[in-house]
């Protein structure tokens, strides 16, 4: 396969940005709260422009802005043939629950049209495209723990076929109280004991991808594999790094989030050096199939 | 024609017209429109609006899954039968899966949600059955899990949620995946049941017609929701999957977002124009090659006028166009697949049905009349448009 180059990265995590995430990883910290602050979006847009944006979209947009301003690639404008892929485990869950609230509060006759329209899964991606002014292919993939793997495979397809030559892969998931409650019950009730204590979290990241291997790139995705290993016992919706010393679960860094594979890739890029030439990032789905990508310098 | 096309070797389709492509086409030619007030959702405001509900036999093996995913499996097995394939035939090849949906991934869990609001953290394990069903029912993942359990190699699974263009995107990208990846076969399609939440949501947007929808008609009153599913099984021309079935070809695909408005298309159809250009270019075809257009044609003012502007600007008046939503309703994430299957069957048949619901043309356009009667097709290339929430536009080039 042609390698996919990760040219720029932006992230919004409970720790802060991409650098803060890596710092937390290197200092072997564990998150205590999974919430993300998006107030720094004001550095990129007037508050008025984003005031109606939902939290999920704000996280995705902020990650995209950080990626587009990543110092490694700042002077490289987006290609006229750019495209946006949006990967999410649950989609705009917050707006969906607001819509359900409006049904419960006002009945079937008077639900909120705004909450309904913004609960549609592709609206966050469309909103980001509108805000960034990008008339381009825009696609959303919503499939729980396999969303990031799917979006990376789709990015490969877009790049190889010429649908886009410069892909912004944006991924986000948000904390909602209903899903948090359900997640705890699932963790406690369905034998996923090792994840019982994992903090439910939220966040977003953006990878700028192309087929061109730049010396400045963070790394390359060199292979995709299905079921390279059996899902470890108790492992459900996180991701693992398969490093030289075996598997390492990083969910104490980024928490319990369906797009965990993406955060493992972010952490993986920081580990690539002469001594660590290859990292395997593995995610497990709801049916215990594993999905793996290989990261190389 | 370029040599990168994908050959469709099996199809499954389910709408309010019934199931099976031959049955669907026969019913359209006979002018059958199975629409009325919902049998599943009663009371105010639902009783006032026409919908197009599908009926299909329940399969106990999938009864615990969502209605959307049950419809998907129904069409999957129909497509396998039409391709004369058995699951065992898939075991020594690699099969890619791309499924478009909206409802299939919507957190449509109002039962669970209302319990959460009532009980908070004293929630019980058995109260999360709705959510568990949601987790088990992600359409593409559920289909891939089923095939994996049968020993089929599935190298990629895409659950595409691009609103109403999802089914078109699934087929278009699936056809490209056959060229660009090692997979031997692609199963692509779309599925969407319609729910009370979606029904109420569209009514709240004030863009739903109380009568069955009337695409491109001067008196149109908005869209009518439908439900359904469609599956196409595709192989690359050079691949060695042995079957002599051929329902049509996916010749090209193009997609482009408007970056204009969250719920309305750009009035000048900017993104649609780009998507058409890209689709035709990828197929190695020109505007002069187009024998007919299956427009998105929802029956909303914003959609229909945008499409009429683009059709008038880009195509000769001799190119017939229609919307088939007057027969099926708007099946959302399934619509693109359902309409691609219908369009390929129309090409094969050489005849287009009349555009159900249309009677009086919109003012201000040179070419504003969709098909008013069964119309002969001159040519073997068709376009199918899908316009979606978020301003997404996707186009398929279909051939024989």
XYZ file of C-alpha atoms in Angstrom:
697
model
C 0.000 0.000 0.000
C 0.990 3.610 -0.396
C 1.772 5.097 2.988
C -0.368 7.797 4.484
C 1.623 10.651 5.892
C 0.440 12.425 9.049
C 1.516 15.962 8.257
C -0.115 17.949 11.004
C -1.974 17.271 14.229
C -4.441 19.203 16.340
C -6.022 17.901 19.502
C -8.448 18.967 22.182
C -8.302 16.746 25.237
C -9.062 16.926 28.949
C -5.344 17.743 29.367
C -5.422 20.552 26.821
C -3.855 20.392 23.377
C -1.747 17.718 21.656
C 1.417 18.715 23.513
C -0.386 18.591 26.862
C -1.643 15.092 26.073
C 1.872 13.905 25.282
C 3.263 15.585 28.397
C 0.662 13.777 30.502
C 1.599 10.499 28.862
C 5.309 11.009 29.447
C 4.697 11.931 33.084
C 2.498 8.831 33.479
C -0.454 10.838 34.725
C -4.029 9.617 34.793
C -7.025 11.780 34.049
C -9.412 12.598 36.845
C -12.047 14.368 34.835
C -12.888 13.806 31.197
C -14.321 17.195 30.280
C -12.838 19.436 27.621
C -12.727 23.240 27.517
C -13.256 24.838 24.093
C -13.039 28.486 25.104
C -9.845 28.926 23.096
C -11.980 28.730 19.959
C -12.176 32.503 20.442
C -8.553 32.696 19.300
C -9.716 31.664 15.843
C -13.240 33.032 15.468
C -15.324 35.834 16.957
C -17.452 34.408 19.741
C -20.581 35.443 17.821
C -19.688 33.134 14.949
C -19.538 29.981 17.046
C -21.982 30.743 19.848
C -24.665 28.414 18.513
C -22.290 25.575 17.833
C -22.769 22.441 19.910
C -19.967 21.191 22.131
C -19.105 18.280 19.827
C -18.768 20.578 16.820
C -16.781 23.118 18.831
C -14.299 20.425 19.875
C -13.953 19.214 16.284
C -13.569 22.729 14.907
C -10.992 23.638 17.551
C -8.987 20.495 16.767
C -9.144 21.367 13.059
C -7.963 24.936 13.715
C -5.068 23.694 15.827
C -4.162 21.241 13.092
C -4.302 23.899 10.376
C -2.050 26.060 12.541
C 0.324 23.266 13.483
C 3.784 24.782 13.241
C 5.074 21.885 11.162
C 2.703 22.754 8.350
C 1.653 26.359 8.959
C 2.992 27.596 5.669
C 1.279 24.947 3.620
C -2.203 26.047 2.618
C -4.882 23.453 2.192
C -5.001 22.002 -1.284
C -7.892 23.060 -3.547
C -8.657 19.330 -3.620
C -8.908 18.946 0.139
C -11.611 16.883 1.823
C -13.066 16.487 5.297
C -13.705 13.179 7.005
C -15.461 13.212 10.356
C -15.292 10.144 12.582
C -17.469 9.811 15.637
C -18.618 7.013 17.888
C -22.029 8.423 18.754
C -22.395 11.599 16.687
C -24.036 14.708 18.127
C -25.350 12.976 21.232
C -25.849 16.186 23.204
C -28.118 17.675 20.555
C -29.943 14.370 20.188
C -30.765 14.348 23.897
C -31.816 18.005 23.679
C -34.187 16.955 20.924
C -35.541 14.104 23.052
C -35.951 16.601 25.899
C -38.034 18.813 23.642
C -40.274 15.871 22.744
C -40.701 14.950 26.409
C -41.338 18.559 27.416
C -43.626 19.672 24.590
C -44.935 16.465 23.061
C -44.777 15.148 19.512
C -46.496 18.265 18.218
C -43.888 20.773 19.302
C -40.365 19.362 19.408
C -37.496 21.714 18.703
C -36.748 21.933 14.958
C -33.269 23.298 15.692
C -32.398 20.414 18.024
C -33.789 17.981 15.478
C -31.784 19.318 12.559
C -28.574 19.578 14.573
C -28.993 16.029 15.868
C -28.397 14.680 12.352
C -25.025 12.934 12.334
C -23.374 14.840 9.507
C -24.218 18.303 10.802
C -21.035 18.731 12.895
C -18.882 18.049 9.815
C -21.018 20.338 7.661
C -20.835 23.052 10.286
C -17.053 22.796 10.400
C -16.854 22.933 6.583
C -19.094 26.012 6.538
C -17.097 27.744 9.277
C -13.784 27.002 7.560
C -15.283 27.936 4.173
C -14.341 24.628 2.577
C -16.457 23.615 -0.428
C -15.194 20.086 -0.717
C -16.082 16.422 -0.176
C -17.357 16.056 3.396
C -18.223 12.733 4.911
C -19.179 11.440 8.330
C -18.593 7.923 9.623
C -20.462 6.955 12.777
C -19.692 3.476 14.047
C -18.785 3.364 17.708
C -15.257 2.091 18.422
C -14.423 1.422 14.763
C -15.015 4.994 13.582
C -11.371 6.062 13.536
C -10.156 2.914 11.793
C -12.930 3.317 9.231
C -12.097 6.978 8.649
C -8.398 6.201 8.169
C -9.291 3.511 5.618
C -11.611 5.992 3.927
C -8.834 8.600 3.918
C -6.597 6.068 2.199
C -9.319 5.493 -0.426
C -9.848 9.216 -0.977
C -6.116 9.882 -1.329
C -5.433 6.966 -3.647
C -8.422 7.613 -5.880
C -7.979 11.394 -6.011
C -11.267 12.286 -4.331
C -8.995 14.461 -2.192
C -5.250 14.956 -2.018
C -5.195 16.671 1.366
C -7.497 15.151 3.991
C -8.550 16.690 7.278
C -9.586 13.722 9.359
C -11.494 15.197 12.264
C -12.790 13.004 15.042
C -14.806 13.856 18.135
C -17.019 12.419 20.835
C -18.641 14.178 23.747
C -19.693 13.327 27.284
C -23.414 13.182 27.911
C -24.984 12.184 31.169
C -27.258 9.496 29.681
C -24.419 7.769 27.840
C -22.173 8.059 30.891
C -24.780 6.344 33.041
C -25.318 3.642 30.427
C -21.594 3.169 29.946
C -21.070 2.604 33.670
C -23.877 0.063 33.741
C -22.454 -1.712 30.699
C -18.966 -1.738 32.223
C -20.273 -3.038 35.537
C -22.769 -5.511 34.138
C -21.182 -7.104 31.151
C -17.865 -8.338 32.532
C -15.697 -5.457 31.353
C -14.227 -5.281 34.831
C -10.885 -3.761 33.891
C -12.586 -0.675 32.504
C -14.845 -0.109 35.506
C -12.712 2.675 36.846
C -11.828 4.317 33.550
C -12.947 7.923 33.476
C -15.541 8.597 30.800
C -14.094 11.306 28.645
C -14.501 13.459 25.577
C -12.239 15.132 23.094
C -11.323 15.654 19.490
C -8.360 15.421 17.214
C -7.565 16.325 13.652
C -4.998 14.663 11.427
C -3.901 16.275 8.179
C -3.140 13.425 5.820
C -1.628 13.037 2.376
C 0.208 10.453 0.338
C 3.339 12.582 0.152
C 5.976 11.633 2.642
C 7.313 14.796 4.124
C 10.439 14.730 6.287
C 8.565 16.909 8.715
C 5.678 14.487 9.081
C 4.773 12.984 12.431
C 4.770 9.515 10.997
C 3.239 7.289 8.392
C 0.409 4.805 8.507
C 1.833 1.814 6.742
C -0.748 -0.917 7.184
C -4.268 -1.722 8.272
C -5.106 -5.087 9.791
C -8.168 -6.867 11.099
C -8.036 -9.159 14.085
C -4.236 -9.229 14.408
C -4.759 -10.186 18.042
C -7.709 -11.315 20.105
C -9.239 -8.581 22.185
C -7.727 -8.862 25.648
C -10.137 -9.845 28.398
C -12.106 -6.965 29.765
C -11.114 -4.716 26.907
C -14.038 -3.017 25.259
C -13.893 0.432 23.837
C -10.354 1.628 24.228
C -7.211 1.124 22.239
C -3.861 -0.407 22.902
C -0.341 0.366 21.784
C 1.600 -2.711 20.911
C 5.113 -1.597 21.749
C 8.344 -3.424 22.142
C 7.520 -4.413 25.651
C 4.077 -5.711 24.841
C 0.660 -4.171 24.909
C 0.068 -0.964 26.770
C -3.356 0.345 27.613
C -3.329 4.133 27.489
C -6.924 4.698 28.485
C -5.770 6.145 31.811
C -4.439 9.057 29.719
C -7.403 9.745 27.450
C -10.200 7.967 29.282
C -13.113 5.892 28.053
C -13.995 7.269 24.606
C -15.034 5.506 21.382
C -12.429 7.355 19.288
C -9.610 6.088 21.516
C -7.669 4.677 18.564
C -6.992 8.221 17.413
C -5.470 9.220 20.731
C -3.259 6.122 20.645
C -2.055 7.271 17.228
C -1.288 10.709 18.676
C 0.653 9.145 21.534
C 2.299 6.757 19.089
C 3.669 9.590 16.951
C 5.488 10.939 19.998
C 7.209 7.587 20.552
C 8.520 7.105 17.039
C 12.258 7.576 16.900
C 15.331 5.630 15.854
C 14.783 3.108 18.628
C 11.065 2.715 18.109
C 10.483 2.464 14.407
C 7.102 0.854 14.415
C 4.028 1.015 16.638
C 0.833 -0.950 16.343
C -2.336 0.791 17.531
C -5.211 -1.588 18.157
C -8.862 -0.980 18.877
C -11.554 -3.479 19.746
C -15.174 -3.215 18.660
C -18.442 -4.100 20.308
C -18.222 -7.611 18.843
C -14.624 -8.110 20.077
C -13.052 -7.859 16.634
C -9.794 -5.937 16.702
C -8.722 -3.317 14.207
C -5.110 -2.293 13.973
C -3.025 0.318 12.202
C 0.755 0.337 11.940
C 2.540 3.598 12.548
C 6.096 4.131 11.294
C 8.505 7.038 11.155
C -16.219 4.360 -20.920
C -13.289 3.863 -18.609
C -12.405 0.374 -17.452
C -12.699 1.092 -13.758
C -16.380 0.472 -13.468
C -17.924 -1.896 -10.974
C -20.409 -4.498 -12.103
C -23.514 -4.964 -10.014
C -24.166 -8.688 -9.723
C -26.884 -8.685 -7.093
C -29.519 -6.294 -5.796
C -32.030 -6.241 -2.977
C -34.582 -3.504 -2.507
C -37.397 -2.894 -0.045
C -39.776 0.078 -0.009
C -43.471 0.765 0.391
C -43.802 -0.675 -3.126
C -42.767 -4.069 -1.792
C -39.508 -5.869 -2.326
C -37.584 -7.163 -5.312
C -36.437 -4.995 -8.183
C -38.777 -6.509 -10.787
C -41.767 -6.083 -8.488
C -40.736 -2.506 -7.692
C -40.418 -1.535 -11.356
C -43.691 -3.261 -12.261
C -45.533 -1.371 -9.519
C -44.040 1.939 -10.634
C -45.066 1.364 -14.233
C -48.556 0.552 -12.993
C -48.604 3.826 -11.099
C -49.000 2.214 -7.665
C -48.402 4.544 -4.718
C -48.696 2.894 -1.311
C -49.016 5.920 0.897
C -51.256 7.075 3.695
C -51.206 7.945 7.360
C -48.782 5.911 9.420
C -49.825 2.486 10.641
C -47.153 2.591 13.348
C -47.377 6.124 14.702
C -50.837 7.391 15.533
C -52.321 10.552 16.927
C -51.492 14.226 16.637
C -49.582 15.367 14.615
C -48.804 12.130 12.776
C -52.291 11.339 11.482
C -52.285 14.410 9.241
C -49.256 13.425 7.158
C -48.778 10.928 4.348
C -45.936 8.447 4.744
C -44.639 5.467 2.805
C -44.152 2.514 5.159
C -42.505 -0.748 4.179
C -43.604 -4.223 5.153
C -41.305 -7.197 5.341
C -41.374 -10.608 7.000
C -39.723 -10.836 10.381
C -36.618 -13.006 10.622
C -36.232 -14.426 14.160
C -32.433 -14.457 13.785
C -32.400 -10.640 13.614
C -35.491 -9.838 15.681
C -33.410 -8.309 18.488
C -31.911 -5.716 16.132
C -33.347 -2.365 15.141
C -35.976 -2.173 12.409
C -33.426 -0.388 10.190
C -30.917 -3.208 10.523
C -33.587 -5.866 10.074
C -34.502 -4.224 6.759
C -30.820 -4.160 5.833
C -30.471 -7.895 6.440
C -33.671 -8.568 4.490
C -32.198 -6.784 1.463
C -28.785 -8.365 1.956
C -30.262 -11.868 1.638
C -32.373 -10.792 -1.323
C -29.246 -9.411 -3.017
C -27.330 -12.614 -2.288
C -30.157 -14.636 -3.839
C -30.299 -12.395 -6.879
C -26.532 -12.801 -7.307
C -26.971 -16.567 -6.861
C -24.389 -16.428 -4.103
C -24.351 -18.323 -0.835
C -22.456 -17.247 2.272
C -20.018 -20.096 1.637
C -19.137 -18.469 -1.699
C -17.790 -15.474 0.221
C -15.466 -17.453 2.467
C -12.421 -17.516 0.217
C -12.583 -13.932 -0.920
C -12.434 -10.571 0.802
C -15.603 -8.526 1.092
C -15.824 -4.796 1.788
C -18.925 -3.331 3.415
C -20.271 0.212 3.069
C -23.719 1.020 4.449
C -25.425 4.400 4.518
C -27.965 5.297 7.163
C -29.338 8.073 9.317
C -31.770 6.403 11.701
C -29.455 3.398 12.039
C -27.036 5.372 14.195
C -29.324 8.004 15.665
C -29.539 7.742 19.439
C -33.229 7.124 19.113
C -33.476 5.792 22.659
C -36.312 7.831 24.083
C -37.527 4.869 26.194
C -34.165 4.508 27.907
C -33.701 8.258 28.041
C -37.014 8.874 29.771
C -36.120 6.244 32.379
C -32.720 7.880 32.913
C -34.388 11.219 33.450
C -36.752 9.645 35.932
C -34.363 7.422 37.821
C -30.950 8.996 37.349
C -28.137 6.885 38.680
C -30.443 4.304 40.246
C -30.870 3.018 36.744
C -31.074 -0.748 36.444
C -29.211 -3.071 34.113
C -32.420 -4.149 32.385
C -33.290 -0.526 31.641
C -30.522 -0.259 29.093
C -31.977 -2.779 26.674
C -32.758 -0.004 24.184
C -29.164 1.162 24.276
C -27.872 -2.377 23.991
C -30.054 -2.800 20.907
C -28.542 0.416 19.558
C -25.001 -0.887 20.115
C -25.821 -4.228 18.475
C -27.594 -2.639 15.527
C -25.063 -0.306 13.913
C -25.966 -1.384 10.375
C -22.530 -1.827 8.788
C -20.973 -3.265 11.927
C -23.858 -5.692 12.443
C -23.586 -6.952 8.864
C -19.814 -7.300 9.121
C -20.122 -9.133 12.445
C -22.620 -11.537 10.894
C -20.305 -12.277 7.970
C -17.219 -12.579 10.168
C -19.008 -15.072 12.352
C -19.616 -17.098 9.198
C -15.896 -17.015 8.378
C -15.918 -14.258 5.762
C -12.931 -11.887 5.551
C -14.078 -8.273 5.824
C -11.128 -5.888 5.411
C -13.104 -2.687 5.796
C -16.469 -1.626 7.151
C -17.847 1.856 6.645
C -21.036 3.063 8.270
C -21.679 6.220 6.310
C -23.871 8.843 7.941
C -24.017 11.600 5.370
C -27.743 12.084 5.858
C -29.757 11.726 2.642
C -26.757 11.153 0.361
C -25.477 8.227 2.460
C -26.796 5.487 0.170
C -25.269 7.152 -2.894
C -21.953 7.659 -1.126
C -21.890 4.013 -0.048
C -22.265 2.770 -3.631
C -19.940 5.354 -5.167
C -17.167 4.799 -2.666
C -17.724 1.048 -2.792
C -17.179 1.070 -6.541
C -13.937 3.012 -6.044
C -12.835 0.627 -3.307
C -13.058 -2.244 -5.788
C -10.492 -0.475 -7.913
C -8.223 0.840 -5.184
C -8.181 -2.030 -2.698
C -7.616 -5.746 -2.808
C -11.184 -6.661 -1.964
C -12.966 -8.968 -4.396
C -16.517 -7.991 -3.680
C -18.251 -4.997 -2.175
C -21.592 -5.037 -0.418
C -22.923 -1.492 -0.443
C -26.252 0.035 0.307
C -28.436 1.943 2.658
C -31.171 1.342 5.176
C -33.515 3.541 7.166
C -36.697 2.831 9.005
C -38.585 5.879 10.003
C -39.238 6.601 13.626
C -41.585 8.814 15.566
C -38.621 11.053 16.421
C -37.679 11.595 12.788
C -41.306 11.945 11.755
C -41.956 14.609 14.400
C -38.666 16.316 13.554
C -39.492 16.770 9.894
C -43.004 17.965 10.777
C -41.432 20.522 13.132
C -39.274 21.810 10.268
C -42.515 22.609 8.396
C -41.299 20.866 5.274
C -43.545 17.781 5.287
C -46.436 17.337 2.885
C -49.781 16.209 4.232
C -50.516 14.626 0.862
C -48.138 12.126 -0.738
C -45.173 14.198 -1.924
C -45.349 15.930 -5.311
C -41.787 16.372 -6.563
C -41.283 19.239 -9.049
C -44.980 20.107 -8.960
C -45.993 23.752 -8.692
C -48.242 22.927 -5.739
C -45.716 20.745 -3.922
C -46.017 20.848 -0.152
C -42.799 19.297 1.072
C -41.421 15.824 1.532
C -43.101 12.608 2.602
C -41.081 10.269 4.739
C -40.631 6.725 3.595
C -38.621 3.820 4.814
C -36.711 1.122 3.083
C -33.390 -0.417 2.261
C -31.305 -1.345 -0.703
C -28.228 -3.468 -1.227
C -26.008 -3.838 -4.258
C -23.326 -6.479 -4.519
C -20.537 -5.312 -6.786
C -17.461 -6.863 -8.290
C -14.662 -5.352 -10.306
C -14.787 -6.394 -13.915
C -11.491 -8.244 -13.733
C -12.202 -10.137 -10.539
C -12.983 -13.771 -10.631
C -16.199 -13.997 -8.661
C -18.172 -16.408 -10.791
C -21.655 -15.278 -11.611
C -23.218 -14.321 -14.891
C -25.704 -11.943 -13.306
C -25.433 -8.324 -14.274
C -27.899 -5.724 -13.085
C -25.911 -2.725 -14.243
C -22.664 -0.869 -13.763
C -21.444 1.846 -11.449
C -19.473 3.987 -13.885
C -18.616 7.044 -11.832
C -19.136 9.003 -8.642
C -18.674 12.571 -7.498
C -19.328 14.378 -4.250
C -18.994 17.945 -2.984
C -20.314 19.922 -0.034
C -21.858 23.364 -0.490
C -20.440 24.915 2.716
C -23.543 27.079 2.570
C -26.242 26.133 5.092
C -26.837 23.342 7.597
C -30.185 22.224 6.238
C -30.640 23.789 2.798
C -28.765 23.379 -0.460
C -26.940 26.302 -2.013
C -29.666 27.852 -4.233
C -27.319 27.966 -7.222
C -26.509 24.279 -6.735
C -22.773 25.020 -6.510
C -21.851 21.751 -4.831
C -24.196 19.705 -7.023
C -22.594 21.131 -10.176
C -19.147 20.121 -8.941
C -20.380 16.656 -7.952
C -21.908 16.124 -11.436
C -18.709 17.257 -13.152
C -16.579 14.970 -11.008
C -18.901 12.002 -11.472
C -19.010 12.328 -15.261
C -15.246 12.859 -15.447
C -14.592 9.770 -13.356
C -16.853 7.789 -15.700
C -15.208 9.146 -18.820
C -18.586 10.512 -19.910
C -19.911 13.882 -21.002
C -23.217 15.675 -20.494
C -24.260 14.554 -23.975
C -24.076 10.925 -22.849
C -26.742 11.262 -20.175
C -29.959 9.445 -21.111
C -31.925 10.462 -18.017
C -31.585 11.892 -14.522
C -33.037 10.393 -11.377
C -33.171 13.627 -9.405
C -33.278 13.835 -5.629
C -36.714 15.478 -5.983
C -37.937 15.591 -2.410
C -40.850 17.907 -3.090
C -39.438 20.698 -0.935
C -39.042 24.121 -2.489
C -35.355 24.431 -1.613
C -34.436 21.069 -3.129
C -36.606 21.096 -6.240
C -35.732 24.617 -7.362
C -32.009 24.004 -6.866
C -32.144 20.865 -8.979
C -34.222 22.560 -11.683
C -31.653 25.375 -11.922
C -28.814 22.914 -12.355
C -30.692 20.659 -14.792
C -31.691 23.675 -16.898
C -28.186 25.133 -16.911
C -26.251 21.954 -17.526
C -28.357 19.587 -19.618
C -30.189 19.751 -22.932
C -33.985 19.919 -22.687
C -34.128 16.516 -24.308
C -32.758 14.792 -21.191
C -35.735 13.457 -19.249
C -35.680 13.653 -15.473
C -37.861 12.393 -12.672
C -37.984 11.790 -8.966
C -39.066 8.372 -7.746
C -39.893 9.657 -4.251
C -43.515 10.007 -5.327
C -43.558 6.184 -5.260
C -41.320 5.443 -2.277
C -41.325 8.554 -0.121
C -38.001 9.875 1.106
C -36.160 6.878 2.508
C -33.329 9.130 3.790
C -30.085 7.141 4.110
C -31.475 4.387 1.898
C -32.720 6.735 -0.830
C -29.519 6.877 -2.878
C -29.261 3.103 -3.048
C -32.945 2.521 -3.731
C -32.844 5.084 -6.537
C -29.636 3.701 -8.038
C -31.193 0.225 -8.162
C -34.379 1.618 -9.739
C -32.353 3.636 -12.264
C -30.277 0.635 -13.346
C -33.494 -1.347 -13.772
C -34.984 1.527 -15.798
C -31.929 1.500 -18.071
C -32.271 -2.218 -18.572
C -35.997 -1.882 -19.204
C -35.495 1.046 -21.593
C -38.451 2.830 -20.011
C -38.908 5.460 -17.332
C -42.041 5.630 -15.214
C -43.942 8.862 -14.876
C -42.905 11.125 -11.998
C -45.589 10.263 -9.461
C -47.194 13.269 -7.813
C -46.332 15.697 -10.590
C -49.041 17.461 -12.577
C -48.218 21.153 -13.050
C -44.763 22.564 -13.810
C -43.004 25.217 -11.771
C -42.842 28.663 -13.408
C -39.610 30.266 -14.519
C -37.771 27.337 -16.036
C -37.315 26.328 -19.648
C -37.195 22.610 -18.833
C -39.326 22.024 -15.762
C -41.458 19.000 -16.554
C -40.330 15.632 -15.253
C -41.665 12.523 -16.961
C -45.476 12.711 -17.217
C -45.955 9.266 -18.692
C -43.953 6.122 -19.304
C -41.056 7.429 -21.367
C -38.623 5.647 -23.658
C -34.964 5.963 -22.689
C -32.549 6.842 -25.469
C -29.128 5.785 -24.280
C -27.484 3.651 -21.676
C -26.119 6.091 -19.114
C -28.045 7.606 -16.226
C -27.301 10.010 -13.401
C -28.684 9.713 -9.890
C -28.507 12.807 -7.653
C -28.596 12.911 -3.871
C -28.715 16.165 -1.928
C -28.434 16.024 1.830
C -28.691 17.914 5.088
C -25.425 19.666 5.687
C -25.308 20.720 2.032
C -23.832 17.497 0.776
C -24.261 16.589 -2.885
C -23.386 13.216 -4.364
C -23.901 11.864 -7.860
C -23.659 8.406 -9.379
C -23.149 7.610 -13.056
C -24.937 4.365 -13.839
C -24.735 2.231 -16.929
C -25.676 -1.039 -18.510
